[in-house]
Tab-separated table of C-alpha atoms in Angstrom:
chain	number	residue	atom	x	y	z
Z	1	MET	CA	-89.928	15.986	-64.320
Z	2	SER	CA	-87.237	14.388	-63.706
Z	3	LYS	CA	-85.045	12.883	-66.825
Z	4	ARG	CA	-85.778	9.338	-64.968
Z	5	LEU	CA	-89.540	9.673	-64.931
Z	6	ILE	CA	-89.521	11.011	-68.323
Z	7	ILE	CA	-87.592	7.636	-69.869
Z	8	PHE	CA	-89.610	5.471	-67.257
Z	9	SER	CA	-93.112	7.041	-68.919
Z	10	ALA	CA	-91.355	5.984	-72.175
Z	11	TRP	CA	-90.949	2.384	-70.854
Z	12	CYS	CA	-94.580	2.615	-69.950
Z	13	ALA	CA	-95.881	3.912	-73.281
Z	14	PHE	CA	-93.317	1.062	-74.582
Z	15	LEU	CA	-94.792	-1.371	-72.596
Z	16	ILE	CA	-98.459	-0.421	-73.478
Z	17	ILE	CA	-98.121	-0.622	-77.231
Z	18	VAL	CA	-96.178	-3.714	-77.441
Z	19	ALA	CA	-99.370	-5.089	-75.365
Z	20	GLY	CA	-101.459	-3.915	-77.830
Z	21	VAL	CA	-99.686	-5.648	-80.689
Z	22	ALA	CA	-99.939	-8.636	-78.458
Z	23	ALA	CA	-103.403	-8.745	-77.866
Z	24	TRP	CA	-104.098	-7.655	-81.591
Z	25	PHE	CA	-102.566	-11.017	-82.802
Z	26	ALA	CA	-103.874	-12.884	-79.751
Z	27	TRP	CA	-100.359	-13.611	-78.682
Z	28	SER	CA	-98.979	-15.472	-75.624
Z	29	PRO	CA	-95.827	-17.543	-74.541
Z	30	PHE	CA	-98.100	-19.924	-72.799
Z	31	SER	CA	-99.971	-21.106	-75.036
Z	32	ASP	CA	-100.671	-24.766	-74.927
Z	33	ASP	CA	-100.000	-25.614	-78.854
Z	34	GLU	CA	-97.103	-27.850	-77.511
Z	35	ARG	CA	-97.098	-31.064	-76.201
Z	36	PRO	CA	-95.076	-30.746	-73.090
Z	37	ALA	CA	-91.883	-33.254	-72.923
Z	38	THR	CA	-92.442	-34.806	-69.688
Z	39	ALA	CA	-96.555	-35.727	-71.031
Z	40	ALA	CA	-94.884	-39.129	-71.625
Z	41	TYR	CA	-94.795	-39.962	-68.025
Z	42	ARG	CA	-98.352	-39.644	-65.497
Z	43	GLY	CA	-99.132	-39.989	-62.031
Z	44	PRO	CA	-97.738	-38.078	-58.751
Z	45	THR	CA	-95.324	-35.926	-58.860
Z	46	HIS	CA	-94.676	-34.457	-55.896
Z	47	LYS	CA	-93.201	-37.541	-53.596
W	1	MET	CA	-44.766	12.429	-33.035
W	2	THR	CA	-47.088	9.655	-33.499
W	3	LEU	CA	-50.163	8.694	-32.075
W	4	ALA	CA	-50.184	5.568	-33.887
W	5	ARG	CA	-50.809	2.357	-32.135
W	6	ALA	CA	-51.398	-1.240	-33.218
W	7	VAL	CA	-54.078	-3.396	-31.962
W	8	THR	CA	-54.844	-7.646	-33.101
W	9	CYS	CA	-58.643	-7.872	-34.346
W	10	PRO	CA	-59.879	-10.293	-31.738
W	11	SER	CA	-62.362	-11.517	-34.148
W	12	CYS	CA	-59.868	-12.237	-37.293
W	13	GLY	CA	-56.449	-11.680	-35.780
W	14	GLY	CA	-55.538	-8.879	-38.265
W	15	SER	CA	-53.302	-6.666	-37.184
W	16	ILE	CA	-54.898	-2.962	-36.886
W	17	GLU	CA	-53.189	0.275	-36.715
W	18	VAL	CA	-55.193	3.234	-34.432
W	19	ARG	CA	-53.577	6.256	-35.908
W	20	ALA	CA	-55.350	8.650	-33.454
W	21	ALA	CA	-54.180	6.429	-30.329
W	22	GLY	CA	-56.025	7.836	-26.849
W	23	TYR	CA	-58.492	9.527	-29.132
W	24	THR	CA	-60.212	6.856	-30.697
W	25	VAL	CA	-62.324	4.857	-28.655
W	26	THR	CA	-64.493	2.721	-31.870
W	27	LEU	CA	-62.603	1.228	-34.622
W	28	ALA	CA	-64.026	-1.155	-37.200
W	29	CYS	CA	-61.503	-3.847	-38.191
W	30	ARG	CA	-60.413	-3.327	-42.165
W	31	TYR	CA	-59.853	-7.075	-42.963
W	32	CYS	CA	-63.191	-8.557	-41.070
W	33	GLY	CA	-65.175	-5.319	-40.825
W	34	SER	CA	-65.716	-6.404	-36.785
W	35	VAL	CA	-66.354	-2.994	-34.888
W	36	LEU	CA	-63.790	-3.243	-31.515
W	37	ASP	CA	-63.395	-1.202	-28.703
W	38	VAL	CA	-60.221	0.196	-28.676
W	39	ALA	CA	-60.944	2.846	-25.494
W	40	HIS	CA	-59.640	-0.529	-23.263
W	41	GLU	CA	-55.911	-2.323	-23.484
W	42	ASP	CA	-57.700	-5.505	-24.005
W	43	VAL	CA	-59.283	-4.865	-27.355
W	44	ARG	CA	-62.911	-5.834	-27.363
W	45	LEU	CA	-64.902	-6.760	-29.641
W	46	ILE	CA	-68.548	-5.322	-29.640
W	47	THR	CA	-70.477	-6.487	-32.891
W	48	ALA	CA	-69.030	-8.732	-35.329
W	49	TYR	CA	-70.865	-8.793	-38.743
W	50	LYS	CA	-69.661	-9.851	-42.282
W	51	ARG	CA	-68.186	-6.500	-43.687
W	52	ALA	CA	-70.772	-4.797	-46.392
W	53	ASN	CA	-69.069	-4.222	-49.506
W	54	ALA	CA	-68.062	-0.616	-48.388
W	55	ASN	CA	-67.648	0.606	-52.030
W	56	PHE	CA	-66.554	4.386	-50.348
W	57	ALA	CA	-65.473	6.950	-52.633
W	58	ILE	CA	-62.048	7.153	-50.645
W	59	GLU	CA	-59.921	4.437	-49.288
W	60	LEU	CA	-59.098	4.476	-45.735
W	61	SER	CA	-55.679	5.817	-45.064
W	62	THR	CA	-55.227	7.282	-48.091
W	63	ARG	CA	-53.443	11.175	-47.611
W	64	GLY	CA	-54.971	14.751	-48.677
W	65	THR	CA	-53.855	18.526	-48.297
W	66	LEU	CA	-56.942	20.806	-48.114
W	67	PHE	CA	-56.262	23.937	-46.688
W	68	ASP	CA	-52.802	23.609	-46.788
W	69	VAL	CA	-52.816	20.672	-43.812
W	70	GLU	CA	-52.124	16.937	-44.687
W	71	TRP	CA	-55.387	15.130	-43.589
W	72	GLU	CA	-55.646	11.533	-43.346
W	73	ALA	CA	-58.873	9.671	-43.713
W	74	ILE	CA	-59.161	7.345	-40.613
W	75	GLY	CA	-62.842	6.790	-40.456
W	76	ALA	CA	-65.896	6.388	-43.296
W	77	LEU	CA	-69.677	6.465	-42.510
W	78	ARG	CA	-72.350	6.235	-44.955
W	79	ARG	CA	-75.959	7.442	-43.733
W	80	ARG	CA	-79.074	7.799	-45.251
W	81	SER	CA	-82.162	9.902	-44.057
W	82	PRO	CA	-85.554	9.324	-46.221
W	83	GLY	CA	-84.351	11.223	-49.149
W	84	ALA	CA	-81.019	10.567	-49.338
W	85	ILE	CA	-78.252	8.606	-49.289
W	86	TRP	CA	-74.205	10.086	-48.534
W	87	GLN	CA	-71.289	9.456	-47.269
W	88	GLU	CA	-68.761	10.675	-44.267
W	89	TYR	CA	-65.416	10.688	-43.934
W	90	LEU	CA	-63.572	11.312	-40.836
W	91	LEU	CA	-60.270	13.077	-41.630
W	92	PHE	CA	-57.431	13.315	-38.612
W	93	ASN	CA	-54.577	15.034	-38.826
W	94	PRO	CA	-52.490	15.124	-35.036
W	95	TYR	CA	-51.742	18.834	-34.916
W	96	ALA	CA	-55.033	20.039	-36.592
W	97	GLY	CA	-57.492	17.265	-34.955
W	98	TYR	CA	-60.902	16.008	-36.617
W	99	ARG	CA	-62.670	17.229	-39.419
W	100	TRP	CA	-65.217	16.174	-41.720
W	101	LEU	CA	-65.507	15.076	-45.679
W	102	VAL	CA	-68.970	14.849	-46.609
W	103	VAL	CA	-70.045	14.079	-50.184
W	104	ALA	CA	-73.352	13.512	-51.887
W	105	ASP	CA	-74.010	13.088	-55.921
W	106	GLY	CA	-70.888	13.793	-56.715
W	107	GLU	CA	-70.636	17.270	-54.496
W	108	TRP	CA	-67.834	17.479	-51.682
W	109	GLN	CA	-68.708	19.645	-48.049
W	110	PHE	CA	-65.733	20.012	-45.918
W	111	GLY	CA	-66.981	19.973	-41.781
W	112	THR	CA	-65.451	21.427	-39.067
W	113	MET	CA	-67.003	21.054	-35.857
W	114	LEU	CA	-68.330	24.359	-33.979
W	115	LEU	CA	-66.866	25.304	-30.484
W	116	ASP	CA	-69.824	28.111	-30.295
W	117	ARG	CA	-72.746	27.006	-30.703
W	118	PRO	CA	-74.994	29.417	-32.767
W	119	ASP	CA	-78.152	31.673	-31.315
W	120	GLY	CA	-81.354	31.180	-31.905
W	121	ALA	CA	-83.959	28.429	-32.350
W	122	GLY	CA	-86.638	26.883	-35.092
W	123	ALA	CA	-86.201	27.970	-38.356
W	124	SER	CA	-83.533	30.777	-38.281
W	125	ILE	CA	-80.368	30.525	-36.153
W	126	GLU	CA	-77.630	33.151	-36.190
W	127	TRP	CA	-73.895	32.375	-35.802
W	128	ARG	CA	-70.995	35.137	-35.935
W	129	GLY	CA	-73.528	38.052	-37.254
W	130	GLU	CA	-74.610	35.824	-39.773
W	131	THR	CA	-78.503	34.745	-40.352
W	132	TYR	CA	-79.037	30.916	-41.181
W	133	THR	CA	-82.495	29.117	-41.904
W	134	LEU	CA	-83.405	25.755	-42.100
W	135	ASP	CA	-82.888	23.568	-44.644
W	136	ASP	CA	-83.707	20.198	-43.646
W	137	ASP	CA	-84.751	18.418	-40.793
W	138	ALA	CA	-84.796	14.398	-40.370
W	139	THR	CA	-83.668	11.226	-38.578
W	140	VAL	CA	-80.419	9.961	-40.072
W	141	GLU	CA	-79.378	6.525	-39.578
W	142	THR	CA	-75.636	5.264	-40.304
W	143	THR	CA	-76.023	2.027	-42.219
W	144	THR	CA	-72.028	1.423	-43.070
W	145	VAL	CA	-69.419	1.897	-40.523
W	146	LEU	CA	-65.267	1.724	-41.176
W	147	GLY	CA	-62.432	2.608	-39.499
W	148	GLU	CA	-62.063	5.001	-36.264
W	149	PHE	CA	-64.003	7.116	-34.551
W	150	TYR	CA	-63.542	9.347	-31.418
W	151	TRP	CA	-67.361	8.064	-30.457
W	152	ARG	CA	-68.840	5.166	-29.817
W	153	VAL	CA	-70.600	4.626	-33.220
W	154	SER	CA	-72.307	1.484	-34.779
W	155	ARG	CA	-74.306	0.510	-37.397
W	156	GLY	CA	-77.852	1.608	-36.943
W	157	ASP	CA	-77.409	4.576	-34.693
W	158	ARG	CA	-80.060	7.577	-35.051
W	159	VAL	CA	-79.758	11.062	-35.107
W	160	GLN	CA	-82.261	14.186	-35.628
W	161	CYS	CA	-80.339	16.518	-38.076
W	162	ALA	CA	-81.303	20.002	-38.903
W	163	THR	CA	-79.113	21.728	-41.462
W	164	PHE	CA	-79.365	25.625	-42.269
W	165	ALA	CA	-78.260	27.456	-44.793
W	166	ARG	CA	-76.500	30.729	-45.757
W	167	GLY	CA	-76.075	30.408	-49.612
W	168	SER	CA	-73.904	27.648	-50.392
W	169	ASP	CA	-72.610	27.158	-46.640
W	170	PHE	CA	-75.060	24.896	-44.656
W	171	LEU	CA	-74.800	24.825	-40.515
W	172	SER	CA	-75.777	21.473	-39.273
W	173	ARG	CA	-76.957	19.997	-35.908
W	174	GLU	CA	-77.102	16.780	-34.578
W	175	ALA	CA	-78.970	15.905	-31.632
W	176	THR	CA	-78.884	12.844	-29.300
W	177	ALA	CA	-80.436	12.066	-26.234
W	178	ASP	CA	-77.639	12.794	-24.731
W	179	GLU	CA	-75.954	15.955	-26.725
W	180	VAL	CA	-75.958	18.133	-29.496
W	181	THR	CA	-73.110	19.083	-31.477
W	182	TRP	CA	-72.671	21.719	-34.567
W	183	THR	CA	-70.928	21.431	-37.583
W	184	GLN	CA	-69.950	23.911	-40.081
W	185	LEU	CA	-69.954	22.856	-43.768
W	186	VAL	CA	-68.558	24.463	-46.242
W	187	PRO	CA	-68.449	23.528	-50.197
W	188	LEU	CA	-65.368	22.384	-51.408
W	189	ASP	CA	-63.938	21.823	-55.496
W	190	ARG	CA	-64.406	18.269	-56.111
W	191	ARG	CA	-61.530	18.455	-58.349
W	192	GLU	CA	-59.414	19.711	-55.949
W	193	VAL	CA	-60.663	16.720	-53.496
W	194	GLU	CA	-60.809	13.941	-56.553
W	195	ASP	CA	-56.766	15.273	-56.511
W	196	ALA	CA	-56.212	15.009	-53.310
W	197	PHE	CA	-57.587	12.093	-52.130
W	198	ALA	CA	-57.756	10.201	-55.202
W	199	VAL	CA	-61.641	9.565	-55.296
W	200	ARG	CA	-62.858	5.474	-56.891
W	201	GLN	CA	-63.619	6.718	-60.397
W	202	ARG	CA	-67.158	5.522	-60.170
W	203	TYR	CA	-67.536	8.474	-57.456
W	204	LYS	CA	-66.745	11.350	-59.875
W	205	PRO	CA	-69.965	12.686	-60.926
W	206	ARG	CA	-71.489	11.990	-64.471
W	207	ALA	CA	-71.283	13.904	-67.696
W	208	GLY	CA	-73.909	16.778	-67.361
W	209	LEU	CA	-74.643	16.313	-63.974
W	210	SER	CA	-75.283	19.996	-62.744
W	211	ALA	CA	-74.065	21.382	-59.248
W	212	ASN	CA	-77.481	22.094	-57.218
W	213	ARG	CA	-76.248	23.810	-53.751
W	214	HIS	CA	-80.446	22.903	-52.905
W	215	GLY	CA	-80.037	19.143	-53.098
W	216	PHE	CA	-76.465	19.145	-52.007
W	217	PHE	CA	-77.358	16.499	-49.703
W	218	GLN	CA	-79.113	14.344	-51.783
W	219	ALA	CA	-77.535	10.921	-53.427
W	220	PRO	CA	-77.689	10.355	-57.377
W	221	GLY	CA	-80.936	8.251	-57.291
W	222	THR	CA	-82.869	10.151	-55.292
W	223	GLY	CA	-82.687	13.861	-55.866
W	224	ASP	CA	-86.209	13.594	-56.981
W	225	ASN	CA	-89.066	11.951	-55.031
W	226	ASP	CA	-90.499	10.443	-58.036
W	227	LEU	CA	-91.037	6.847	-56.674
W	228	PRO	CA	-94.481	7.045	-55.629
W	229	MET	CA	-94.867	8.678	-59.290
W	230	MET	CA	-93.345	5.574	-60.474
W	231	PHE	CA	-95.218	3.145	-58.864
W	232	LEU	CA	-98.509	5.281	-59.625
W	233	MET	CA	-97.542	5.209	-63.188
W	234	ALA	CA	-96.562	1.151	-63.239
W	235	LEU	CA	-100.198	0.665	-62.244
W	236	GLY	CA	-101.794	2.743	-64.495
W	237	ALA	CA	-100.072	1.132	-67.153
W	238	LEU	CA	-100.904	-1.686	-65.548
W	239	LEU	CA	-104.645	-1.001	-65.891
W	240	VAL	CA	-104.289	-0.162	-69.593
W	241	ILE	CA	-103.257	-3.416	-70.398
W	242	ALA	CA	-105.579	-4.764	-68.803
W	243	ILE	CA	-108.003	-3.238	-70.166
W	244	ILE	CA	-106.698	-3.503	-73.666
W	245	GLN	CA	-106.353	-7.496	-73.186
W	246	TYR	CA	-110.417	-7.856	-72.339
W	247	VAL	CA	-111.448	-5.550	-74.897
W	248	MET	CA	-109.460	-6.964	-77.705
W	249	SER	CA	-110.065	-10.450	-76.591
W	250	GLY	CA	-114.041	-10.738	-77.673
W	251	PRO	CA	-116.305	-11.450	-78.781
W	252	ARG	CA	-117.623	-14.827	-77.013
W	253	LEU	CA	-118.907	-17.608	-79.203
W	254	CYS	CA	-119.031	-21.097	-77.458
W	255	ALA	CA	-119.829	-24.741	-78.300
W	256	ASN	CA	-120.036	-27.627	-75.804
W	257	ASN	CA	-119.970	-30.894	-75.418
W	258	ARG	CA	-120.104	-33.860	-73.135
W	259	PHE	CA	-118.155	-37.478	-73.798
W	260	ASP	CA	-117.793	-40.651	-71.399
W	261	VAL	CA	-113.814	-41.880	-72.087
W	262	ALA	CA	-113.254	-45.529	-70.985
W	263	VAL	CA	-110.462	-45.972	-68.862
W	264	GLY	CA	-107.601	-48.182	-70.757
W	265	ALA	CA	-109.496	-48.022	-73.766
W	266	ALA	CA	-107.500	-47.224	-77.099
W	267	THR	CA	-107.879	-42.771	-78.098
W	268	THR	CA	-111.377	-42.193	-79.248
W	269	THR	CA	-111.918	-38.840	-81.653
W	270	HIS	CA	-115.016	-36.928	-81.024
W	271	LYS	CA	-116.337	-33.522	-82.230
W	272	ILE	CA	-117.118	-30.883	-79.787
W	273	GLY	CA	-118.553	-27.978	-82.034
W	274	THR	CA	-118.089	-25.274	-84.136
W	275	ILE	CA	-116.924	-21.540	-83.451
W	276	ASP	CA	-116.464	-18.817	-85.387
W	277	VAL	CA	-113.377	-16.330	-84.638
W	278	THR	CA	-115.037	-13.214	-85.821
W	279	ARG	CA	-111.634	-10.653	-85.295
W	280	PRO	CA	-108.258	-11.189	-87.542
W	281	TRP	CA	-106.441	-13.038	-84.367
W	282	GLN	CA	-108.350	-14.333	-81.333
W	283	PHE	CA	-107.733	-16.563	-78.472
W	284	VAL	CA	-109.599	-19.810	-78.477
W	285	THR	CA	-109.895	-21.705	-75.014
W	286	ILE	CA	-111.067	-25.103	-74.107
W	287	GLN	CA	-112.253	-25.834	-70.598
W	288	ALA	CA	-112.597	-29.528	-69.626
W	289	ASP	CA	-114.617	-30.657	-66.714
W	290	SER	CA	-114.730	-34.019	-65.475
W	291	ASN	CA	-116.963	-36.516	-63.004
W	292	ASP	CA	-115.251	-37.320	-59.660
W	293	PHE	CA	-112.452	-40.067	-60.268
W	294	SER	CA	-108.971	-40.883	-58.690
W	295	ASN	CA	-105.963	-42.094	-59.752
W	296	ARG	CA	-106.581	-41.689	-63.207
W	297	TRP	CA	-105.609	-38.889	-66.087
W	298	VAL	CA	-107.278	-38.141	-69.429
W	299	ASP	CA	-104.742	-37.301	-72.453
W	300	LEU	CA	-107.046	-34.274	-73.926
W	301	ASP	CA	-105.631	-33.734	-77.535
W	302	TYR	CA	-107.626	-30.873	-79.410
W	303	SER	CA	-107.699	-29.649	-83.149
W	304	LEU	CA	-108.858	-26.903	-84.484
W	305	VAL	CA	-110.071	-26.861	-88.348
W	306	ASN	CA	-110.800	-24.472	-90.790
W	307	ARG	CA	-113.895	-25.243	-92.468
W	308	ARG	CA	-112.978	-23.585	-95.759
W	309	THR	CA	-109.145	-24.613	-95.890
W	310	GLN	CA	-109.162	-27.476	-93.370
W	311	GLN	CA	-105.976	-26.633	-92.051
W	312	SER	CA	-105.726	-27.625	-88.617
W	313	ILE	CA	-104.291	-26.261	-85.184
W	314	ASP	CA	-103.502	-28.403	-82.624
W	315	ALA	CA	-103.144	-27.673	-78.867
W	316	TYR	CA	-102.807	-30.479	-75.690
W	317	GLY	CA	-104.742	-30.579	-72.633
W	318	ILE	CA	-104.951	-33.082	-69.273
W	319	VAL	CA	-107.335	-33.754	-66.480
W	320	GLU	CA	-105.611	-35.727	-63.724
W	321	PHE	CA	-106.081	-36.368	-60.249
W	322	TYR	CA	-104.208	-38.787	-57.956
W	323	THR	CA	-104.963	-39.765	-54.080
W	324	GLY	CA	-103.058	-41.922	-51.835
W	325	THR	CA	-102.046	-41.920	-48.384
W	326	ASP	CA	-98.241	-42.027	-46.616
W	327	SER	CA	-96.596	-41.159	-43.358
W	328	ASP	CA	-97.264	-37.610	-43.527
W	329	GLY	CA	-101.374	-39.074	-44.165
W	330	ARG	CA	-103.505	-38.852	-47.098
W	331	TRP	CA	-102.340	-36.381	-50.208
W	332	THR	CA	-104.244	-35.477	-52.964
W	333	GLU	CA	-102.723	-33.915	-56.384
W	334	GLY	CA	-104.120	-32.859	-59.399
W	335	SER	CA	-108.032	-31.180	-60.491
W	336	HIS	CA	-110.780	-32.444	-61.846
W	337	HIS	CA	-110.684	-29.482	-64.026
W	338	GLY	CA	-108.349	-28.788	-67.192
W	339	GLU	CA	-108.171	-25.634	-68.951
W	340	THR	CA	-106.483	-25.412	-72.362
W	341	GLN	CA	-105.228	-22.226	-74.638
W	342	PHE	CA	-104.855	-21.734	-78.221
W	343	ALA	CA	-102.722	-18.334	-79.386
W	344	GLY	CA	-103.219	-16.507	-82.396
W	345	VAL	CA	-105.967	-18.297	-84.251
W	346	PRO	CA	-106.562	-16.489	-87.386
W	347	ARG	CA	-110.185	-15.495	-88.686
W	348	GLY	CA	-112.264	-18.458	-89.790
W	349	SER	CA	-115.065	-21.009	-88.853
W	350	TYR	CA	-113.668	-24.178	-87.054
W	351	ASP	CA	-114.508	-27.421	-86.209
W	352	VAL	CA	-113.478	-28.272	-82.326
W	353	TYR	CA	-112.211	-31.943	-82.265
W	354	VAL	CA	-110.683	-33.366	-79.128
W	355	ASP	CA	-109.329	-37.047	-79.215
W	356	THR	CA	-109.536	-38.439	-75.611
W	357	GLY	CA	-107.378	-40.960	-74.067
W	358	SER	CA	-107.774	-42.269	-70.429
W	359	HIS	CA	-105.542	-44.262	-68.331
W	360	GLY	CA	-104.730	-45.038	-64.884
W	361	TRP	CA	-102.083	-44.803	-62.051
W	362	PRO	CA	-99.960	-46.809	-61.353
W	363	VAL	CA	-101.157	-49.085	-64.152
W	364	ASP	CA	-104.626	-49.079	-66.530
W	365	PRO	CA	-107.264	-51.520	-65.611
W	366	PRO	CA	-107.658	-53.922	-68.226
W	367	ALA	CA	-109.601	-52.215	-71.142
W	368	ASN	CA	-113.471	-52.867	-70.892
W	369	ALA	CA	-113.641	-54.549	-67.641
W	370	THR	CA	-116.454	-55.208	-65.767
W	371	ALA	CA	-116.950	-56.536	-62.189
W	372	PRO	CA	-116.563	-59.846	-62.042
W	373	ASN	CA	-119.574	-60.525	-59.693
W	374	ASN	CA	-122.388	-57.981	-61.467
W	375	PRO	CA	-122.880	-58.888	-65.066
W	376	TRP	CA	-124.853	-55.675	-65.333
W	377	SER	CA	-121.566	-53.665	-64.753
W	378	VAL	CA	-120.521	-51.479	-67.287
W	379	PRO	CA	-116.389	-50.681	-68.104
W	380	GLU	CA	-114.998	-48.186	-66.147
W	381	ALA	CA	-115.790	-44.663	-67.992
W	382	ILE	CA	-114.771	-40.776	-67.168
W	383	SER	CA	-117.427	-37.822	-68.343
W	384	VAL	CA	-116.108	-34.783	-69.623
W	385	TRP	CA	-117.947	-31.834	-70.076
W	386	PHE	CA	-116.008	-29.403	-72.805
W	387	ASN	CA	-116.586	-25.652	-73.461
W	388	ALA	CA	-114.824	-24.028	-76.356
W	389	CYS	CA	-115.292	-20.735	-76.088
W	390	THR	CA	-113.351	-18.022	-78.486
W	391	SER	CA	-111.877	-14.797	-76.387
W	392	GLY	CA	-109.691	-15.325	-73.516
W	393	TYR	CA	-106.648	-13.836	-72.576
W	394	SER	CA	-103.306	-14.603	-71.532
W	395	TRP	CA	-102.349	-13.969	-67.471
W	396	GLY	CA	-98.786	-14.889	-67.956
W	397	LEU	CA	-98.063	-12.376	-70.288
W	398	PHE	CA	-100.169	-10.178	-67.860
W	399	TRP	CA	-97.671	-10.997	-64.994
W	400	ILE	CA	-94.883	-10.439	-67.498
W	401	PHE	CA	-95.786	-6.695	-68.351
W	402	ALA	CA	-96.195	-6.158	-64.392
W	403	ILE	CA	-92.629	-7.788	-63.161
W	404	LEU	CA	-91.154	-5.167	-66.414
W	405	LEU	CA	-93.228	-2.477	-65.045
W	406	LEU	CA	-93.173	-2.624	-61.328
W	407	GLY	CA	-89.338	-3.805	-61.629
W	408	ALA	CA	-87.625	-0.426	-61.879
W	409	PRO	CA	-89.467	1.323	-58.912
W	410	CYS	CA	-89.181	-1.898	-56.769
W	411	LEU	CA	-85.194	-1.834	-57.814
W	412	ILE	CA	-84.867	1.459	-57.122
W	413	LEU	CA	-86.431	0.867	-53.637
W	414	TRP	CA	-84.287	-2.082	-52.226
W	415	TRP	CA	-81.387	0.163	-53.737
W	416	ARG	CA	-82.166	2.751	-51.064
W	417	HIS	CA	-82.804	0.582	-48.182
W	418	ARG	CA	-79.933	-1.778	-48.926
W	419	GLY	CA	-77.480	-2.145	-46.486
């Protein structure tokens, strides 16, 4: 097992732990708890 | 004695010195990277391409003494095989001819073209009474060309290259459709080369890197073919993360209800129902689905009110759908469905409220308006069905983990195959 693979394994383990902690606290940076700044205008935006 | 002559690059007009005039047939312009045919009096442009950032370990024109002969580096190649990347330098001395310097992973070899061919074929050959065994056999591609050469060379050239080893000495056989060439490669002390040719600092071996004769041709980062294992580990970790997110999102308890929202009227408050968050922390997801409408939007302001503490957690959602016609034809935008997610909701029992307000685009219709010629008509309203549930997980967070996990192996893959 190369040194690079060992480092990458540690990185994977770290991310799994972070994901576990985030899942336990039901944390997400994408929750909808703030009204977006663009909410003042409504209407089609593709044109 | 001098064999040098100057030519003008037809691509950029730069003046280039041909150091081995009469022998050199291909020359890469040092200013613009164009590959020139200098075998003809009127120097011809073979290919013109933007010179890649060569980043070679030795600058061309550098002179250095090896084996008591002063050599000048006149050409440089970057080459690769499926498992390795390395650099080769063409050295020239007017009296001694051409030699090669090959470098991979901070280890250097000195190459001399053989005039007498080895005997035998297959996995074992004999040369000058010594037996060499097959070490590697792969297709080698030239990815970067810089300087001048005594044969026609260009980026993308491919040869079949077999190396035969005897201890730390190698014989290399390169075969094309037209010819087969043999080269003897002997190891050089890297400090000797570094002193002789002023090797750039970043190409010197990293501290703690030990010489590995077997892996001599292997470039940094390609020494072990661990890339498939890295991808496998990344996908495995991603699967574990998905399972963790799924398992820790439950249990799923829901409340649902339906309300009519009058278009253009004032905001009204409705209670969807009561839900219980049974884990210490949970996501709460509210789905909103409406009946068919066009050019309207429904603002949805949700509140989870803790029944014990009366503390409120707020979130925002919207359902909007627009249609129209322009020069490109008919278009639609938006959806009759909306999803809102609360993150980090602590354990407790919650009343779920929603403030609804609907509006028209480009202008609001008059509130409580009825059809003027139909006294029995009712004001326009949009029906919205709500389904509020504990559980759910963040797909955005999942894709961030996917990028963080797959980024490293993808970066290594790109680095290996970059031009």
